[in-house]
Coordinates of C-alpha atoms in Angstrom, one line a residue:
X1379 CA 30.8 -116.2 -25.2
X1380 CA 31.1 -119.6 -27.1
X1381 CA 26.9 -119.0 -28.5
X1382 CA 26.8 -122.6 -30.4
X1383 CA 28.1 -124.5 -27.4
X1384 CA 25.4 -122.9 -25.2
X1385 CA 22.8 -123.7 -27.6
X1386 CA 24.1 -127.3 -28.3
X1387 CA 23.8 -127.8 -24.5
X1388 CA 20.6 -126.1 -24.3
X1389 CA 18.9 -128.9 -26.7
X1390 CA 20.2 -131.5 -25.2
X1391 CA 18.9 -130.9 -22.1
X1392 CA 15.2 -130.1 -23.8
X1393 CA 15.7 -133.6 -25.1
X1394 CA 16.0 -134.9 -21.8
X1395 CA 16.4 -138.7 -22.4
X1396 CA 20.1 -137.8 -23.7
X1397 CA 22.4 -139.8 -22.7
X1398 CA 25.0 -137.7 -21.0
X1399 CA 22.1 -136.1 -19.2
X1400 CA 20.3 -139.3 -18.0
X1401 CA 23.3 -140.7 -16.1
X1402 CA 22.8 -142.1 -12.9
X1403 CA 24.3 -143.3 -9.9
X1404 CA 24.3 -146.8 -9.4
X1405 CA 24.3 -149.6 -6.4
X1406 CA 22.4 -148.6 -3.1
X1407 CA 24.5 -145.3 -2.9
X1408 CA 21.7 -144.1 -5.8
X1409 CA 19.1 -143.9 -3.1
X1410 CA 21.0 -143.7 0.2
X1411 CA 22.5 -140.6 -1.3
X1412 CA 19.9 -139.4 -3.2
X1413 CA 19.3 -135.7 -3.8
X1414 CA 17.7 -136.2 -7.2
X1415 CA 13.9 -135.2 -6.5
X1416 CA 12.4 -138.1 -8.8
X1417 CA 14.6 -140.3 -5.9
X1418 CA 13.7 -139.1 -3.3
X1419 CA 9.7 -138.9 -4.3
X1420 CA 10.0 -142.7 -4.6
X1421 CA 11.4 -143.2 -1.0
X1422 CA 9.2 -141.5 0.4
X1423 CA 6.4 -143.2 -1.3
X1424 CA 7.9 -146.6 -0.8
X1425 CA 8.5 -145.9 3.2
X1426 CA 4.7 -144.5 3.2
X1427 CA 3.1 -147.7 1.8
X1428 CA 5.0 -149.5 4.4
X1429 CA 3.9 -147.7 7.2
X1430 CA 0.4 -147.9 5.2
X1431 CA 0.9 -151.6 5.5
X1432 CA 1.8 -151.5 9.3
X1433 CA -0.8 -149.6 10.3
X1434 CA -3.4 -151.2 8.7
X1435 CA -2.1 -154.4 10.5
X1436 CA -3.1 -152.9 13.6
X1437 CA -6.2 -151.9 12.3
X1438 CA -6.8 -155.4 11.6
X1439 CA -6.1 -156.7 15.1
X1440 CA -8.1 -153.8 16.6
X1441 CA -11.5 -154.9 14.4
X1442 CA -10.0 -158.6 15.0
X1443 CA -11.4 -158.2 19.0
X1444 CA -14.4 -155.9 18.1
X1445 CA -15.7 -159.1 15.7
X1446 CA -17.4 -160.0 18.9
X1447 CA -18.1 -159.2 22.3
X1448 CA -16.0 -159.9 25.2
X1449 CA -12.5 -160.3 25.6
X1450 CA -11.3 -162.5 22.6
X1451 CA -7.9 -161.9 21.4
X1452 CA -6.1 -158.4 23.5
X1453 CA -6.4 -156.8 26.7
X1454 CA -7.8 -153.2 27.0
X1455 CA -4.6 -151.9 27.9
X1456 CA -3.1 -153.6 24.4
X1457 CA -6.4 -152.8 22.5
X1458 CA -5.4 -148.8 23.6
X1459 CA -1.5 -149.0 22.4
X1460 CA -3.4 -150.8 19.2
X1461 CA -5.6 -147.8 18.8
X1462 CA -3.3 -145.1 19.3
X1463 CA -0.2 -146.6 17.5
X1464 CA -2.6 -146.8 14.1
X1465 CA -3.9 -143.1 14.1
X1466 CA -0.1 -142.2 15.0
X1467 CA 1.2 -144.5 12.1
X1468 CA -1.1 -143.7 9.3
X1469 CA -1.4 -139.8 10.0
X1470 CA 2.5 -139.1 10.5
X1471 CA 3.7 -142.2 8.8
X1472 CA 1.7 -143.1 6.2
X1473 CA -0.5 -139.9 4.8
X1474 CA 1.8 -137.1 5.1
X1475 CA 4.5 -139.0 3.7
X1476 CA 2.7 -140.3 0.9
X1477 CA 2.0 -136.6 -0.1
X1478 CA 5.5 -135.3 0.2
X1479 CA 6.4 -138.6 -2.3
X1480 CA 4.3 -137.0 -5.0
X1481 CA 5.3 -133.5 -4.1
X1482 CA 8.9 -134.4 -4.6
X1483 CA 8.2 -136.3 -8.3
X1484 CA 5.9 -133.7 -9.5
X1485 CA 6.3 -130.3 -8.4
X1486 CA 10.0 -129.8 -10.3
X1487 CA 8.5 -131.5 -13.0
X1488 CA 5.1 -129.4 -12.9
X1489 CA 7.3 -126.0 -12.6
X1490 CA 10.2 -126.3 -15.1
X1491 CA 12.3 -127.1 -12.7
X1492 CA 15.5 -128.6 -12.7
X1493 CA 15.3 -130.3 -9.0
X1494 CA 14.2 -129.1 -5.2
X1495 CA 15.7 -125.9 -4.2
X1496 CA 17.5 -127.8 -0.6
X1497 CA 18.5 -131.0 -2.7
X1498 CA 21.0 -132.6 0.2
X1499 CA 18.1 -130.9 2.9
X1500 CA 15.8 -133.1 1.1
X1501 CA 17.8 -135.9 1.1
X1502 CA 17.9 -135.5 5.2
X1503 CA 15.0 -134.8 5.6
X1504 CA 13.6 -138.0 4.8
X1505 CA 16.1 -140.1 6.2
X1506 CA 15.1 -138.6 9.7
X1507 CA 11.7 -140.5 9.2
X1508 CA 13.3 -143.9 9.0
X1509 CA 15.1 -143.6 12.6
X1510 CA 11.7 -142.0 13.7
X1511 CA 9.6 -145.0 12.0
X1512 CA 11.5 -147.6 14.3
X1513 CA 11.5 -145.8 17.2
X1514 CA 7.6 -145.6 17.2
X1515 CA 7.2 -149.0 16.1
X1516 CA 10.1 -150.5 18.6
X1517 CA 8.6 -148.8 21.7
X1518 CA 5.8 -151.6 21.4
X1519 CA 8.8 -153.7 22.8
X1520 CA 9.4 -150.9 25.9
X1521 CA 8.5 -151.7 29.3
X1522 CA 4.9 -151.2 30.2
X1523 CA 4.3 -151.5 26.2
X1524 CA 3.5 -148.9 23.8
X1525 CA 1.6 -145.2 23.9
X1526 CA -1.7 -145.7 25.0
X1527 CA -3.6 -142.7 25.3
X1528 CA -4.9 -142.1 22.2
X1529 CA -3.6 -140.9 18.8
X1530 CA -4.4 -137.1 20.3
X1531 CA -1.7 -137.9 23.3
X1532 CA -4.6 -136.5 25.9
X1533 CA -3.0 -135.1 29.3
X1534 CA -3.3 -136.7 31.7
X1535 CA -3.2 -140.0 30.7
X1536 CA 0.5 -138.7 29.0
X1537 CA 1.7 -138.2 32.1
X1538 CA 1.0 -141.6 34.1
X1539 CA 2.7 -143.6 30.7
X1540 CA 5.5 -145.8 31.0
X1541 CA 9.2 -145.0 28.9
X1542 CA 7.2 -145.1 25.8
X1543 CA 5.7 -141.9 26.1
X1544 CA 9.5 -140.4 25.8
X1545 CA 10.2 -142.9 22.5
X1546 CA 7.0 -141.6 21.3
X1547 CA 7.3 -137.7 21.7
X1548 CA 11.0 -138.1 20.7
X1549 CA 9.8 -139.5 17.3
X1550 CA 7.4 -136.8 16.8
X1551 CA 9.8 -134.6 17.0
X1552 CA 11.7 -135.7 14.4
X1553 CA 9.1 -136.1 12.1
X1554 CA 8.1 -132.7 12.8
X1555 CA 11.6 -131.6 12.3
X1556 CA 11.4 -133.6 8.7
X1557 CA 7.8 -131.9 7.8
X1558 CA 9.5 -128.4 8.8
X1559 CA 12.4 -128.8 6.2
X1560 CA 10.3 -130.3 3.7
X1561 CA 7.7 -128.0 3.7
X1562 CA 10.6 -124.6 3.6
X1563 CA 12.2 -126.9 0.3
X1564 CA 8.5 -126.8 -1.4
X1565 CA 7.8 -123.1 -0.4
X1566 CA 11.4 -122.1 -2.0
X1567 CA 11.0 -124.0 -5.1
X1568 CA 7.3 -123.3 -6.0
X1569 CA 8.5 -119.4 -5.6
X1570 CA 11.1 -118.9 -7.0
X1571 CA 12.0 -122.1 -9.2
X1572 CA 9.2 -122.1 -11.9
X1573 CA 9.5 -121.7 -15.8
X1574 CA 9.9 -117.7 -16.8
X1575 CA 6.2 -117.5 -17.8
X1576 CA 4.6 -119.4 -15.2
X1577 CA 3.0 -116.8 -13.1
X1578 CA 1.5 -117.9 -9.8
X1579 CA -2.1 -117.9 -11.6
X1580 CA -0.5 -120.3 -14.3
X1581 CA 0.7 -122.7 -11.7
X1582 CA -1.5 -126.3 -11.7
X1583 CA -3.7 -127.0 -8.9
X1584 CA -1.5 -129.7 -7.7
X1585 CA 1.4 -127.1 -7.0
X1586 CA -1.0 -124.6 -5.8
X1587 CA -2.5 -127.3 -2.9
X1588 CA 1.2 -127.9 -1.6
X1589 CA 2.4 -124.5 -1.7
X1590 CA -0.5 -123.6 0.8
X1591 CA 0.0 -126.9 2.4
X1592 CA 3.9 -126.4 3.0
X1593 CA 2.9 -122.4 4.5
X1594 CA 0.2 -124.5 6.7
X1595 CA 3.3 -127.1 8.2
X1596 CA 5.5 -124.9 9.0
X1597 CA 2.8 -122.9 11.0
X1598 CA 1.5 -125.9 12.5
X1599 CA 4.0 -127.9 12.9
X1600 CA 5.5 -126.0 16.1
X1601 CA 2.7 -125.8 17.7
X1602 CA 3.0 -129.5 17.9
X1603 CA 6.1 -129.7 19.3
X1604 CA 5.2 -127.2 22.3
X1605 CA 2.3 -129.7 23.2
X1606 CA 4.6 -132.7 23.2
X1607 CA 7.4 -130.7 25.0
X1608 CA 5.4 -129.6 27.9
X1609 CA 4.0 -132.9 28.1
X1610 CA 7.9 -133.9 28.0
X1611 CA 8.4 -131.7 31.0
X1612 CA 5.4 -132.2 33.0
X1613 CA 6.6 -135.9 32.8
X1614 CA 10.7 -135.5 34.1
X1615 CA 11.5 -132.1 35.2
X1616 CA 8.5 -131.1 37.8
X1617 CA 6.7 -128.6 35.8
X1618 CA 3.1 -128.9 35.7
X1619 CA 1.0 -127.3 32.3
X1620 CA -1.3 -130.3 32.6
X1621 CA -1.5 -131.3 36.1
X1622 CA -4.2 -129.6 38.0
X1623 CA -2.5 -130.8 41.5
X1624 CA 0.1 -127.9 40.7
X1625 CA -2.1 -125.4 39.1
X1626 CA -2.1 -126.5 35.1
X1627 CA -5.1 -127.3 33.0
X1628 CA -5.4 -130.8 31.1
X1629 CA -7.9 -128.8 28.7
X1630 CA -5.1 -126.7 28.1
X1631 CA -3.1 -129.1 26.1
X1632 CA -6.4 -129.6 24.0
X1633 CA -6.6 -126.4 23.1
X1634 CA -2.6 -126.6 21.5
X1635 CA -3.5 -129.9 20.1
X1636 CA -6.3 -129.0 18.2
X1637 CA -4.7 -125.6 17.2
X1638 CA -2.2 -128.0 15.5
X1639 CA -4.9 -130.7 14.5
X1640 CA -7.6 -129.2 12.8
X1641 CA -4.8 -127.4 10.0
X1642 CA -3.4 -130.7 10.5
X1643 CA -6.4 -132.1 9.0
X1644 CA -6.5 -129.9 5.9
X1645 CA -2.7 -130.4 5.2
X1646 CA -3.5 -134.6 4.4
X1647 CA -6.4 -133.3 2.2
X1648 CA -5.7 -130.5 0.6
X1649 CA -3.0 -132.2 -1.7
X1650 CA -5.3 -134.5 -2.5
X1651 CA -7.6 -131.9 -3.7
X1652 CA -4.5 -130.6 -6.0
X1653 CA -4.5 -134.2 -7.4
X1654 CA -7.9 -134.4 -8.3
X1655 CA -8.3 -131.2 -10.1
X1656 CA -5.6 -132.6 -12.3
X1657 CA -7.3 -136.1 -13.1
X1658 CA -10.8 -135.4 -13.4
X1659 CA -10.4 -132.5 -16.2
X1660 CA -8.0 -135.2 -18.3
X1661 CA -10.3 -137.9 -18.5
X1662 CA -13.8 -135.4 -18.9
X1663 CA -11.6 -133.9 -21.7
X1664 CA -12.4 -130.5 -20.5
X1665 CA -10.8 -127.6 -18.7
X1666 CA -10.7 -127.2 -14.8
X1667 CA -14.3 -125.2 -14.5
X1668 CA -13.4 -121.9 -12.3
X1669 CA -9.5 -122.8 -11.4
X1670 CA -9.3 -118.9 -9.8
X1671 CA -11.8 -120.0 -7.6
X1672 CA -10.4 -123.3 -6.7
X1673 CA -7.2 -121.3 -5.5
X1674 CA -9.3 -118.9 -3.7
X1675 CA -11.1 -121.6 -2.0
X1676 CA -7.4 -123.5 -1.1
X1677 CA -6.5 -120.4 0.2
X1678 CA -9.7 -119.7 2.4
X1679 CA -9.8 -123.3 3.9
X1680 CA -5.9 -122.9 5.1
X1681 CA -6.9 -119.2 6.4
X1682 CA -10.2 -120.8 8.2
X1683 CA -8.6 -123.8 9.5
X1684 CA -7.2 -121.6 12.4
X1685 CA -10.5 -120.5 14.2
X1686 CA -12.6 -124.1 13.9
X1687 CA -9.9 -125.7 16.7
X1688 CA -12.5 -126.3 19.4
X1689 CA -15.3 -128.4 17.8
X1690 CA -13.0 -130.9 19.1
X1691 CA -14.0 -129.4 22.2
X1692 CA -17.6 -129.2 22.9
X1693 CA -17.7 -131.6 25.6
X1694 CA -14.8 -130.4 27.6
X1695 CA -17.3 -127.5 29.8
X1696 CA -17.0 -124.9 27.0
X1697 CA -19.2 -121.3 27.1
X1698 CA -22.2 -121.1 25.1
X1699 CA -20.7 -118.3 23.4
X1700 CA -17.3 -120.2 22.8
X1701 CA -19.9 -123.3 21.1
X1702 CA -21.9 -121.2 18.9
X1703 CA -18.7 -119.3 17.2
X1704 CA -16.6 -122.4 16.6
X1705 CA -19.9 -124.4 15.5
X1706 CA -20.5 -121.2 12.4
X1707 CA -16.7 -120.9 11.8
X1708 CA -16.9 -125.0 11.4
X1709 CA -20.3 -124.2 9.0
X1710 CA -18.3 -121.3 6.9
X1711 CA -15.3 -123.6 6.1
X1712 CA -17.2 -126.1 4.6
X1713 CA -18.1 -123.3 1.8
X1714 CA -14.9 -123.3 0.1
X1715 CA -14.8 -126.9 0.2
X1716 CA -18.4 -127.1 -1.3
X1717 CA -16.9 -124.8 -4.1
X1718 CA -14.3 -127.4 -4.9
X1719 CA -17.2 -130.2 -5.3
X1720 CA -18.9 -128.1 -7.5
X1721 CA -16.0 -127.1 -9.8
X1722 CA -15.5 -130.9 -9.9
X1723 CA -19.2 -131.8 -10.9
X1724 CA -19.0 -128.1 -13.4
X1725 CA -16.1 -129.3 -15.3
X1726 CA -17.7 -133.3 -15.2
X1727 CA -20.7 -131.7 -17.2
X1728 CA -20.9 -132.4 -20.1
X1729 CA -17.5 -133.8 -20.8
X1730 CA -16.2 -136.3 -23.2
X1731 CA -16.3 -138.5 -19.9
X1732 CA -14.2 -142.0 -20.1
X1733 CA -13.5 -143.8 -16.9
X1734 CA -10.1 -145.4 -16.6
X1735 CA -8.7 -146.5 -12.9
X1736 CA -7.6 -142.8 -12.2
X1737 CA -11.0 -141.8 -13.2
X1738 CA -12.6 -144.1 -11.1
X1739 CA -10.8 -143.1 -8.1
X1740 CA -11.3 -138.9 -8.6
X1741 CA -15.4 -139.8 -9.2
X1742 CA -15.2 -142.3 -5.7
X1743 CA -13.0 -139.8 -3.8
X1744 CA -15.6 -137.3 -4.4
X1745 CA -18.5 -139.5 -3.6
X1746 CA -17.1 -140.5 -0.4
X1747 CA -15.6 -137.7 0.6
X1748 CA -18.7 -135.5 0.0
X1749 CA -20.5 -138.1 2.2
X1750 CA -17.6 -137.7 4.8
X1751 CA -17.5 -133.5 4.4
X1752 CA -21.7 -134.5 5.6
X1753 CA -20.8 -136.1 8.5
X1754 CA -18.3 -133.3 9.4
X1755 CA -21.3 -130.5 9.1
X1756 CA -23.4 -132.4 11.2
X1757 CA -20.8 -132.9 13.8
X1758 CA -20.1 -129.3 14.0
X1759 CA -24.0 -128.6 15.3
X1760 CA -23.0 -128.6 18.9
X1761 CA -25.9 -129.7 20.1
X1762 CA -25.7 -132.9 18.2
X1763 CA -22.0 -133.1 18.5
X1764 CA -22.7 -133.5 22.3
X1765 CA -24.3 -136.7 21.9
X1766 CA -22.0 -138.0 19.1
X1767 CA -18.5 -136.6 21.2
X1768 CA -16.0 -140.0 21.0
X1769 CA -18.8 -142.1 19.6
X1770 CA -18.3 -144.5 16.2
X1771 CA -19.6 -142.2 14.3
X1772 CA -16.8 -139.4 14.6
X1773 CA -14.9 -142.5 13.2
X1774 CA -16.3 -143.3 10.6
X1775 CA -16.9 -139.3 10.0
X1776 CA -12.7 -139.1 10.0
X1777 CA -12.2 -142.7 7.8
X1778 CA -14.9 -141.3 5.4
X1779 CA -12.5 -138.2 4.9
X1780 CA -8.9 -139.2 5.3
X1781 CA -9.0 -142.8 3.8
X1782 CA -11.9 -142.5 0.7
X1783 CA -10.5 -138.8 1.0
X1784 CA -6.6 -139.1 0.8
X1785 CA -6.0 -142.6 0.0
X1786 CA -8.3 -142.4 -2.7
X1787 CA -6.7 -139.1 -4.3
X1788 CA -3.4 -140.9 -4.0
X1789 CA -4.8 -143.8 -5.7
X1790 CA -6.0 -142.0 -8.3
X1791 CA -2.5 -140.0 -8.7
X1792 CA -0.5 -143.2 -8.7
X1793 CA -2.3 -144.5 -11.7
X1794 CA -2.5 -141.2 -13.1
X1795 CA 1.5 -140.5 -13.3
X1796 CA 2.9 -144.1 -12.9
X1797 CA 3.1 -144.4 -16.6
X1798 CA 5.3 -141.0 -16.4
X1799 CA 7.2 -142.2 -13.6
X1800 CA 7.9 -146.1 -14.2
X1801 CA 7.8 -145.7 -18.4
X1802 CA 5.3 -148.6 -18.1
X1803 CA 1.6 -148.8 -18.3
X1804 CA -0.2 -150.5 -15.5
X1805 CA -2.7 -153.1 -16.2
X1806 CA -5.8 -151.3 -16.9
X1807 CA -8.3 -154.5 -15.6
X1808 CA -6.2 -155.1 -12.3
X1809 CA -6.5 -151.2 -11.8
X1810 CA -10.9 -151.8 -12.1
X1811 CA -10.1 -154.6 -9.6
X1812 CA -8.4 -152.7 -7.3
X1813 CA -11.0 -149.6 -7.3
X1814 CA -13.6 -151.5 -6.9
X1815 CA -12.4 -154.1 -4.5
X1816 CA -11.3 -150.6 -2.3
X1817 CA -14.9 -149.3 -2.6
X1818 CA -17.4 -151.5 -1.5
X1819 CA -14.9 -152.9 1.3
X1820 CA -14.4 -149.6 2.6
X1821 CA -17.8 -148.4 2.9
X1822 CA -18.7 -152.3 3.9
X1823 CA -16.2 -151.2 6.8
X1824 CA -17.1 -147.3 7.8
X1825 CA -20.7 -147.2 6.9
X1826 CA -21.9 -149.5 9.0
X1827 CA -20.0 -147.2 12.1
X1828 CA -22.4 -144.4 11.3
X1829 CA -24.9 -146.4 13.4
X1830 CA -23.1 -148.0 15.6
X1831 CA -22.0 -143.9 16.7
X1832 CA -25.7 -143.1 16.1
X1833 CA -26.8 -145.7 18.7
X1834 CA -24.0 -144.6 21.1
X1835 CA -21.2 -147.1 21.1
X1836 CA -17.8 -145.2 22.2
X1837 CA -14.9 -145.4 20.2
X1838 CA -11.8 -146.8 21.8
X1839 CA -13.3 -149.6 23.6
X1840 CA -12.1 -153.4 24.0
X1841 CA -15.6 -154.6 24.3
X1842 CA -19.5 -153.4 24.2
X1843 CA -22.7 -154.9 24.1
X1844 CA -24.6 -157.6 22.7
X1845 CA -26.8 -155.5 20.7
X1846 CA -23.9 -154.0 18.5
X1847 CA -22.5 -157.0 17.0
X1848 CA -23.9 -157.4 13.9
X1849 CA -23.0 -154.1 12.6
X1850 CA -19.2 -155.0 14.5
X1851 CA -19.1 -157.8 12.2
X1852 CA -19.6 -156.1 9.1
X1853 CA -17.0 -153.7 9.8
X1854 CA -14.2 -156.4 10.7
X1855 CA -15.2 -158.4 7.6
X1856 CA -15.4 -155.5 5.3
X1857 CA -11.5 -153.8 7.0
X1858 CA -10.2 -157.6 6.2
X1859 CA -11.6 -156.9 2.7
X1860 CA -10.2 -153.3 2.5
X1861 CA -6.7 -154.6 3.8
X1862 CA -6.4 -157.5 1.1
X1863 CA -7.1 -155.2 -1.6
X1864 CA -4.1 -152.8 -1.0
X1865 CA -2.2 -156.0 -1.1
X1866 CA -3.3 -156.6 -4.5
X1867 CA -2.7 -153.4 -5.5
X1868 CA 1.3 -153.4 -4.0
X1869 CA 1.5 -157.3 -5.9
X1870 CA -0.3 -156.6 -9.1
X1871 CA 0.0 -153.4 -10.2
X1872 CA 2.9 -151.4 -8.2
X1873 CA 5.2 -154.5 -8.5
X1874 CA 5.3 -155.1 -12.2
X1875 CA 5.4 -151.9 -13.1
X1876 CA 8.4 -151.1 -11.1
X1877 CA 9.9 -154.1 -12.7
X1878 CA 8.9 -152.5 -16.1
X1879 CA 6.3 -155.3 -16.9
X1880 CA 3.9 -154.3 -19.3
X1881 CA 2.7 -152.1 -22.1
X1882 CA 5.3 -149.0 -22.8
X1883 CA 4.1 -145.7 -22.0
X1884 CA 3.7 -143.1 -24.4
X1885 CA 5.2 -139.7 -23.4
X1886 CA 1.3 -138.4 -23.2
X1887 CA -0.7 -141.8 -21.9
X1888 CA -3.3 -139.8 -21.7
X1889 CA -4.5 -137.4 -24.9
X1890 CA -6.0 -134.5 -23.1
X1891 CA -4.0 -134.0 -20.4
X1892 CA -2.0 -130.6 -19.8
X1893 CA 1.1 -130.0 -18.0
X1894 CA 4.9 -129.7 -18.4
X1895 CA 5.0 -132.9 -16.9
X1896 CA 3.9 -134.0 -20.1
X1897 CA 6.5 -132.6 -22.3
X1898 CA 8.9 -135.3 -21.0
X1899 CA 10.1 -138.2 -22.3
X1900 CA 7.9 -141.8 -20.5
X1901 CA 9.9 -142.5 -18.3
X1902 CA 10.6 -138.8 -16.4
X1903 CA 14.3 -139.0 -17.7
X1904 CA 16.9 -138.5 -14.6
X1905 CA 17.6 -134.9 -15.2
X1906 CA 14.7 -132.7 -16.6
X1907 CA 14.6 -129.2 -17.4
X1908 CA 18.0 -128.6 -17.0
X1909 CA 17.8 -125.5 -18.9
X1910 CA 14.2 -123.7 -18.1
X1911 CA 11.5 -124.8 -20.8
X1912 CA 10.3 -122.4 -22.9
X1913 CA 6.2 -122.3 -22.2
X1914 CA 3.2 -121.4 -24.4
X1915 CA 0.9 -119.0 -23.5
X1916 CA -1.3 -121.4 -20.9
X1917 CA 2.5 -122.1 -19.4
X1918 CA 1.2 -125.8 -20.0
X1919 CA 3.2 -126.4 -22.9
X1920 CA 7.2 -126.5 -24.2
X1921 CA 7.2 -124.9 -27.5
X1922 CA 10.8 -124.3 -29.3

């Protein structure tokens, strides 16, 4: 065995920037072609923020007719394709995306790994999104108009919608299909792709979140497709699941939904969990407080997130019984979360605390999000979620959670690893702008929804009474005010640093954090790890 040339080969891939070992295709081939997982991370980031950016336009146009009573700009019938074109958009375009962008950058580079396990599955699997992405978008322009019964796709409003319904479950499909194969690549790699030395308990909380997210997506996930299927065929081949004129049950489908929604719901949080255990012990200069229990308490929630399906469902004619164990299964999931906020705050305490922009974004994510995880208790008391069933106030509940809750955690990742990714520090001051510009408009937004729910204004609706404009107005100012700021944020900060303006990253930006992906040369060099890193004894470190 030729010894020196294995070990000559074997340094130059520690030293990742090596030439040789950097190459890279050019031209658009690079990305149409793409199987290298840094790649492919940044397509799906880049097609998430675009969705991002057409949802929120909707979003705009739907607080655009609330500013006022009465009919102003839409229809109702528009204002309901509006509404349930956003929730589709951001949920399956935008979120879960965004999250499989930084699964894809970090999780080989978090493991020791040299790339995904599936690199030309990965590859197809997220060009299936793009074809899917039009086809949602396009069937605005489909006779009748787009899907418009809600981001849920409620029987039996499903069944009485125009060609659109078809586009629309056809487009699911495939972005189920893409979730499916992106979730088995992360399952394969986190298992059996890491470092020698990394045991499971060794791996960071970021890889930890996605490997119980993946398990949760390709549970889920078909679940989904059933719904959408038997809607399919309810719709052209004479069966009836949903249609109580031959026997089915419209509740039925609610039931599948939300046995699909509510794990749904923790797979676009609990990576962002994963991110935020990673930022907040770098910039408190301190270890993650009780990280066995944070992956106990990931665990629980994805175990728990099967049995809390019907507080969805209080309203729908549901048995006493059926109320009170769904409203205490609802109340015993919010323990592990509570664990999390605490480990948070535990490893805060007394820190070496300095607030740069990912900073910021970990302490407002778990502000807002505690606020939001509030809102979700108090809608799981039956009793009370009776009167607040489809009001404003589930809204702003769900915005409090999935936009200062994901969005935020993203946020904070972005700035975190950008200098990793792009070699180039963003600008620190446009990073404050951005944070704060994000906070007060979004809680200028949502807050305000909290009593327009309270007071009973139904979600969903075109128009509504006098008495609720001033809060209405608030709301539409303060979403035109959120919607600018992630503007900024794509023109300001993304931009030049993808154009490699600015200060040049250090390999470790940041002095206290820990991880492999911190042992690599700023930028991530093309090919890392191509031999498997030798790791210390907190498998956080190269040493040799």
């Amino acid at each position: 065995m030729s010894t020196s040339h294995d070990m000559a080969h074997a340094a130059n891939a520690d030293h990742g920037h090596d030439d040789h070992h950097d190459h890279k295709p050019e031209g658009w081939r690079r990305w149409v072609y793409a199987t290298n997982h840094k790649d492919i991370g940044t397509l799906y980031l880049l097609f998430a923020f675009t969705m991002l950016m057409i949802g929120g336009v909707l979003a705009l146009l739907i607080r655009l007719e609330l500013f006022q009573p009465g009919l102003q700009f839409v229809n109702p019938e528009l204002f309901n394709q509006f509404t349930t074109m956003h929730g589709l958009i951001m949920v399956f375009g935008a979120i879960m995306p965004a999250f499989v962008g930084f699964a894809n950058w970090m999780i080989p580079l978090q493991i020791g790994a040299a790339d995904m396990a599936f690199a030309r599955m990965n590859n197809f699997s997220f060009w299936l999104m793009i074809p899917a992405a039009i086809t949602l978008v396009m069937s605005f322009f489909m006779p009748g108009g787009a899907p418009a019964a809600g981001w849920t796709l409620y029987a039996p409003l499903t069944l009485q919608m125009g060609p659109s319904m078809d586009a629309g479950i056809f487009a699911m499909h495939v972005l189920g299909a893409s979730s499916i194969m992106g979730s088995i690549n992360i399952v394969v790699t986190i298992l059996n792709m890491r470092a020698p030395g990394m045991t499971m308990m060794k791996m960071p909380m970021f890889v930890w979140t996605w490997l119980i997210t993946a398990y949760l997506l390709i549970a889920v996930m078909p679940v989904l497709a059933g719904a959408i299927t038997m809607t399919l065929t309810d719709r052209h081949f004479g069966t009836t699941f949903f249609n109580p004129a031959g026997g089915g049950d419209p509740v039925m489908y609610q039931h599948i939904f939300w046995f699909f929604g509510h794990p749904e719901v923790y797979i676009m949080i609990l990576p962002a969990f994963g991110i935020i255990s990673h930022v907040v012990p770098t910039f408190a200069r301190k270890k993650l407080f009780g990280y066995a229990s944070m992956v106990y308490a990931t665990s629980s929630i994805a175990i728990l997130s099967f049995i809390v399906w019907a507080h969805h469902m209080y309203s729908t004619g549901m048995p006493v019984t059926g109320q009170l164990f769904f409203m205490y299964a609802t109340m015993l999931i919010s323990v592990p979360t509570g664990v999390k906020v605490f480990n948070w705050v535990a490893t805060m305490w007394k820190g070496s605390m300095t607030f740069e922009t990912p900073m910021l974004f970990a302490v407002g994510f778990i502000f807002v999000f505690t606020i939001g995880g509030f809102t979700g208790l108090i809608l799981s008391i039956a009793p009370i979620d009776l009167q607040m069933q489809d009001t404003y106030y589930v809204v702003a509940h769900f915005h409090y959670v999935l936009v200062a809750g994901s969005l935020y955690a993203m946020f904070a990742g972005y700035y975190f690893w950008c200098p990793k990714w792009t070699g180039v520090m963003y600008n620190e001051t446009r990073g404050k702008i951005h944070f704060w510009w994000s906070l007060i408009s979004f809680n200028i937004t949502f807050f305000p929804m909290h009593f327009l729910g309270l007071a009973g204004m139904p979600r969903r609706y075109a128009d509504y009474p006098a008495q609720f404009t001033d809060f209405n107005q608030w709301a539409t100012i303060g979403a035109f005010g959120f919607g600018l700021a992630q503007v900024y944020f794509f023109f300001f900060v993304v931009l030049p640093t993808m154009r490699g303006k600015g200060e040049k990253a250090v390999q470790r930006p940041w002095e206290a954090a820990e991880g492999l992906e911190w042992e690599v040369a700023s930028p991530a060099p093309f090919h890392t790890f191509e031999t498997p890193p030798k790791l210390d004894a907190t498998a956080t470190k190269v040493i040799g």
